[in-house]
Amino acid sequence: MPDLPESIEGLTWRSATVDDAEAFARLHALCHAVDGGYLMVGSEYRNELAHPANDAAADTLAAFDEAGEAIAFGYAFMTGGDTSTHRVFPWGQVHPGLRRRGIGTALMTWLEARAMERLGEFDDGLPKT
Protein backbone atom coordinates (compact mmCIF):
# COMPACT_ATOMS: atom_id res chain seq x y z
CA MET A 1 0.00 0.00 0.00
CA PRO A 2 1.38 3.46 -0.80
CA ASP A 3 2.50 5.72 2.01
CA LEU A 4 -0.02 8.23 3.29
CA PRO A 5 0.29 11.70 1.77
CA GLU A 6 2.38 14.27 3.54
CA SER A 7 0.58 16.03 6.34
CA ILE A 8 -1.64 18.95 5.37
CA GLU A 9 -2.45 21.26 8.27
CA GLY A 10 -5.70 20.37 9.98
CA LEU A 11 -6.21 17.08 8.11
CA THR A 12 -5.92 13.46 9.11
CA TRP A 13 -5.43 10.87 6.34
CA ARG A 14 -6.60 7.28 6.83
CA SER A 15 -8.33 4.39 5.09
CA ALA A 16 -12.10 4.41 4.90
CA THR A 17 -14.46 2.07 6.71
CA VAL A 18 -18.09 1.19 6.12
CA ASP A 19 -18.88 3.35 9.16
CA ASP A 20 -17.73 6.40 7.14
CA ALA A 21 -20.43 5.92 4.49
CA GLU A 22 -22.70 8.73 5.68
CA ALA A 23 -19.78 11.17 5.97
CA PHE A 24 -18.81 10.37 2.37
CA ALA A 25 -22.41 10.82 1.25
CA ARG A 26 -22.44 14.29 2.85
CA LEU A 27 -19.16 15.15 1.10
CA HIS A 28 -20.52 13.79 -2.16
CA ALA A 29 -23.66 15.94 -1.89
CA LEU A 30 -21.49 19.06 -1.52
CA CYS A 31 -19.38 18.05 -4.53
CA HIS A 32 -22.47 17.14 -6.55
CA ALA A 33 -23.94 20.60 -5.99
CA VAL A 34 -20.87 22.08 -7.73
CA ASP A 35 -19.82 19.33 -10.14
CA GLY A 36 -23.09 17.61 -11.05
CA GLY A 37 -23.05 13.97 -12.12
CA TYR A 38 -24.51 11.02 -10.29
CA LEU A 39 -25.49 11.61 -6.66
CA MET A 40 -24.46 8.73 -4.40
CA VAL A 41 -26.14 8.20 -1.05
CA GLY A 42 -24.91 6.53 2.12
CA SER A 43 -26.24 3.06 1.32
CA GLU A 44 -24.35 3.12 -1.99
CA TYR A 45 -21.14 4.07 -0.20
CA ARG A 46 -21.70 1.22 2.26
CA ASN A 47 -22.12 -1.21 -0.67
CA GLU A 48 -19.01 0.10 -2.45
CA LEU A 49 -16.89 -0.08 0.70
CA ALA A 50 -18.01 -3.68 1.34
CA HIS A 51 -17.55 -4.82 -2.29
CA PRO A 52 -15.95 -8.29 -2.26
CA ALA A 53 -13.39 -7.49 -5.01
CA ASN A 54 -11.88 -4.71 -2.89
CA ASP A 55 -10.39 -4.15 0.53
CA ALA A 56 -11.45 -0.77 1.89
CA ALA A 57 -8.53 -0.78 4.33
CA ALA A 58 -6.04 -1.06 1.46
CA ASP A 59 -7.87 0.50 -1.50
CA THR A 60 -9.30 3.72 -0.05
CA LEU A 61 -7.92 6.94 1.32
CA ALA A 62 -9.82 9.71 3.05
CA ALA A 63 -8.98 13.01 4.67
CA PHE A 64 -10.88 14.26 7.70
CA ASP A 65 -10.84 17.70 9.25
CA GLU A 66 -10.35 18.44 12.94
CA ALA A 67 -14.09 18.09 13.55
CA GLY A 68 -14.01 14.58 12.04
CA GLU A 69 -15.86 15.52 8.85
CA ALA A 70 -14.75 13.94 5.57
CA ILE A 71 -13.23 16.52 3.23
CA ALA A 72 -11.69 14.13 0.66
CA PHE A 73 -12.26 10.54 -0.35
CA GLY A 74 -10.72 8.28 -2.96
CA TYR A 75 -11.03 4.65 -4.02
CA ALA A 76 -8.90 2.43 -6.28
CA PHE A 77 -11.91 0.27 -7.19
CA MET A 78 -12.08 -2.99 -9.12
CA THR A 79 -15.36 -4.55 -10.21
CA GLY A 80 -14.03 -8.11 -10.03
CA GLY A 81 -14.96 -10.99 -12.27
CA ASP A 82 -13.48 -9.47 -15.44
CA THR A 83 -12.38 -12.19 -17.85
CA SER A 84 -10.82 -10.14 -20.66
CA THR A 85 -8.90 -7.41 -18.82
CA HIS A 86 -7.97 -6.23 -15.34
CA ARG A 87 -9.23 -2.72 -14.62
CA VAL A 88 -8.84 -0.41 -11.69
CA PHE A 89 -11.02 2.67 -11.51
CA PRO A 90 -9.36 5.30 -9.31
CA TRP A 91 -11.84 8.00 -8.36
CA GLY A 92 -12.02 10.67 -5.74
CA GLN A 93 -13.51 13.92 -4.58
CA VAL A 94 -12.48 16.93 -2.54
CA HIS A 95 -14.74 19.34 -0.68
CA PRO A 96 -15.44 22.23 -3.09
CA GLY A 97 -14.43 24.85 -0.54
CA LEU A 98 -11.04 23.20 0.05
CA ARG A 99 -9.89 22.66 -3.51
CA ARG A 100 -6.65 24.07 -4.94
CA ARG A 101 -4.72 23.39 -1.73
CA GLY A 102 -2.93 20.20 -2.78
CA ILE A 103 -5.47 17.80 -1.25
CA GLY A 104 -6.68 16.47 -4.60
CA THR A 105 -3.15 16.14 -5.93
CA ALA A 106 -2.12 14.16 -2.85
CA LEU A 107 -5.22 11.99 -3.14
CA MET A 108 -4.78 11.26 -6.85
CA THR A 109 -1.05 10.53 -6.44
CA TRP A 110 -1.91 7.95 -3.79
CA LEU A 111 -4.75 6.48 -5.90
CA GLU A 112 -2.54 6.12 -8.96
CA ALA A 113 0.13 4.32 -6.93
CA ARG A 114 -2.47 2.02 -5.38
CA ALA A 115 -4.04 1.29 -8.78
CA MET A 116 -0.64 0.28 -10.15
CA GLU A 117 -0.06 -1.97 -7.13
CA ARG A 118 -3.40 -3.66 -7.69
CA LEU A 119 -2.71 -4.24 -11.37
CA GLY A 120 0.69 -5.63 -10.45
CA GLU A 121 -1.03 -8.41 -8.51
CA PHE A 122 -2.02 -10.08 -11.80
CA ASP A 123 0.36 -12.08 -13.98
CA ASP A 124 -2.11 -14.04 -16.10
CA GLY A 125 -1.34 -12.25 -19.37
CA LEU A 126 -4.61 -10.31 -19.55
CA PRO A 127 -4.40 -6.63 -20.47
CA LYS A 128 -4.30 -4.18 -17.55
CA THR A 129 -5.95 -0.78 -17.58
CSV table of C-alpha atoms in Angstrom, one decimal:
chain,number,residue,atom,x,y,z
A,1,MET,CA,0.0,0.0,0.0
A,2,PRO,CA,1.4,3.5,-0.8
A,3,ASP,CA,2.5,5.7,2.0
A,4,LEU,CA,0.0,8.2,3.3
A,5,PRO,CA,0.3,11.7,1.8
A,6,GLU,CA,2.4,14.3,3.5
A,7,SER,CA,0.6,16.0,6.3
A,8,ILE,CA,-1.6,19.0,5.4
A,9,GLU,CA,-2.4,21.3,8.3
A,10,GLY,CA,-5.7,20.4,10.0
A,11,LEU,CA,-6.2,17.1,8.1
A,12,THR,CA,-5.9,13.5,9.1
A,13,TRP,CA,-5.4,10.9,6.3
A,14,ARG,CA,-6.6,7.3,6.8
A,15,SER,CA,-8.3,4.4,5.1
A,16,ALA,CA,-12.1,4.4,4.9
A,17,THR,CA,-14.5,2.1,6.7
A,18,VAL,CA,-18.1,1.2,6.1
A,19,ASP,CA,-18.9,3.3,9.2
A,20,ASP,CA,-17.7,6.4,7.1
A,21,ALA,CA,-20.4,5.9,4.5
A,22,GLU,CA,-22.7,8.7,5.7
A,23,ALA,CA,-19.8,11.2,6.0
A,24,PHE,CA,-18.8,10.4,2.4
A,25,ALA,CA,-22.4,10.8,1.2
A,26,ARG,CA,-22.4,14.3,2.8
A,27,LEU,CA,-19.2,15.1,1.1
A,28,HIS,CA,-20.5,13.8,-2.2
A,29,ALA,CA,-23.7,15.9,-1.9
A,30,LEU,CA,-21.5,19.1,-1.5
A,31,CYS,CA,-19.4,18.0,-4.5
A,32,HIS,CA,-22.5,17.1,-6.5
A,33,ALA,CA,-23.9,20.6,-6.0
A,34,VAL,CA,-20.9,22.1,-7.7
A,35,ASP,CA,-19.8,19.3,-10.1
A,36,GLY,CA,-23.1,17.6,-11.0
A,37,GLY,CA,-23.0,14.0,-12.1
A,38,TYR,CA,-24.5,11.0,-10.3
A,39,LEU,CA,-25.5,11.6,-6.7
A,40,MET,CA,-24.5,8.7,-4.4
A,41,VAL,CA,-26.1,8.2,-1.0
A,42,GLY,CA,-24.9,6.5,2.1
A,43,SER,CA,-26.2,3.1,1.3
A,44,GLU,CA,-24.3,3.1,-2.0
A,45,TYR,CA,-21.1,4.1,-0.2
A,46,ARG,CA,-21.7,1.2,2.3
A,47,ASN,CA,-22.1,-1.2,-0.7
A,48,GLU,CA,-19.0,0.1,-2.4
A,49,LEU,CA,-16.9,-0.1,0.7
A,50,ALA,CA,-18.0,-3.7,1.3
A,51,HIS,CA,-17.6,-4.8,-2.3
A,52,PRO,CA,-16.0,-8.3,-2.3
A,53,ALA,CA,-13.4,-7.5,-5.0
A,54,ASN,CA,-11.9,-4.7,-2.9
A,55,ASP,CA,-10.4,-4.1,0.5
A,56,ALA,CA,-11.5,-0.8,1.9
A,57,ALA,CA,-8.5,-0.8,4.3
A,58,ALA,CA,-6.0,-1.1,1.5
A,59,ASP,CA,-7.9,0.5,-1.5
A,60,THR,CA,-9.3,3.7,0.0
A,61,LEU,CA,-7.9,6.9,1.3
A,62,ALA,CA,-9.8,9.7,3.1
A,63,ALA,CA,-9.0,13.0,4.7
A,64,PHE,CA,-10.9,14.3,7.7
A,65,ASP,CA,-10.8,17.7,9.2
A,66,GLU,CA,-10.4,18.4,12.9
A,67,ALA,CA,-14.1,18.1,13.5
A,68,GLY,CA,-14.0,14.6,12.0
A,69,GLU,CA,-15.9,15.5,8.8
A,70,ALA,CA,-14.8,13.9,5.6
A,71,ILE,CA,-13.2,16.5,3.2
A,72,ALA,CA,-11.7,14.1,0.7
A,73,PHE,CA,-12.3,10.5,-0.4
A,74,GLY,CA,-10.7,8.3,-3.0
A,75,TYR,CA,-11.0,4.7,-4.0
A,76,ALA,CA,-8.9,2.4,-6.3
A,77,PHE,CA,-11.9,0.3,-7.2
A,78,MET,CA,-12.1,-3.0,-9.1
A,79,THR,CA,-15.4,-4.5,-10.2
A,80,GLY,CA,-14.0,-8.1,-10.0
A,81,GLY,CA,-15.0,-11.0,-12.3
A,82,ASP,CA,-13.5,-9.5,-15.4
A,83,THR,CA,-12.4,-12.2,-17.9
A,84,SER,CA,-10.8,-10.1,-20.7
A,85,THR,CA,-8.9,-7.4,-18.8
A,86,HIS,CA,-8.0,-6.2,-15.3
A,87,ARG,CA,-9.2,-2.7,-14.6
A,88,VAL,CA,-8.8,-0.4,-11.7
A,89,PHE,CA,-11.0,2.7,-11.5
A,90,PRO,CA,-9.4,5.3,-9.3
A,91,TRP,CA,-11.8,8.0,-8.4
A,92,GLY,CA,-12.0,10.7,-5.7
A,93,GLN,CA,-13.5,13.9,-4.6
A,94,VAL,CA,-12.5,16.9,-2.5
A,95,HIS,CA,-14.7,19.3,-0.7
A,96,PRO,CA,-15.4,22.2,-3.1
A,97,GLY,CA,-14.4,24.9,-0.5
A,98,LEU,CA,-11.0,23.2,0.0
A,99,ARG,CA,-9.9,22.7,-3.5
A,100,ARG,CA,-6.7,24.1,-4.9
A,101,ARG,CA,-4.7,23.4,-1.7
A,102,GLY,CA,-2.9,20.2,-2.8
A,103,ILE,CA,-5.5,17.8,-1.3
A,104,GLY,CA,-6.7,16.5,-4.6
A,105,THR,CA,-3.2,16.1,-5.9
A,106,ALA,CA,-2.1,14.2,-2.9
A,107,LEU,CA,-5.2,12.0,-3.1
A,108,MET,CA,-4.8,11.3,-6.8
A,109,THR,CA,-1.0,10.5,-6.4
A,110,TRP,CA,-1.9,7.9,-3.8
A,111,LEU,CA,-4.7,6.5,-5.9
A,112,GLU,CA,-2.5,6.1,-9.0
A,113,ALA,CA,0.1,4.3,-6.9
A,114,ARG,CA,-2.5,2.0,-5.4
A,115,ALA,CA,-4.0,1.3,-8.8
A,116,MET,CA,-0.6,0.3,-10.1
A,117,GLU,CA,-0.1,-2.0,-7.1
A,118,ARG,CA,-3.4,-3.7,-7.7
A,119,LEU,CA,-2.7,-4.2,-11.4
A,120,GLY,CA,0.7,-5.6,-10.4
A,121,GLU,CA,-1.0,-8.4,-8.5
A,122,PHE,CA,-2.0,-10.1,-11.8
A,123,ASP,CA,0.4,-12.1,-14.0
A,124,ASP,CA,-2.1,-14.0,-16.1
A,125,GLY,CA,-1.3,-12.2,-19.4
A,126,LEU,CA,-4.6,-10.3,-19.6
A,127,PRO,CA,-4.4,-6.6,-20.5
A,128,LYS,CA,-4.3,-4.2,-17.6
A,129,THR,CA,-6.0,-0.8,-17.6
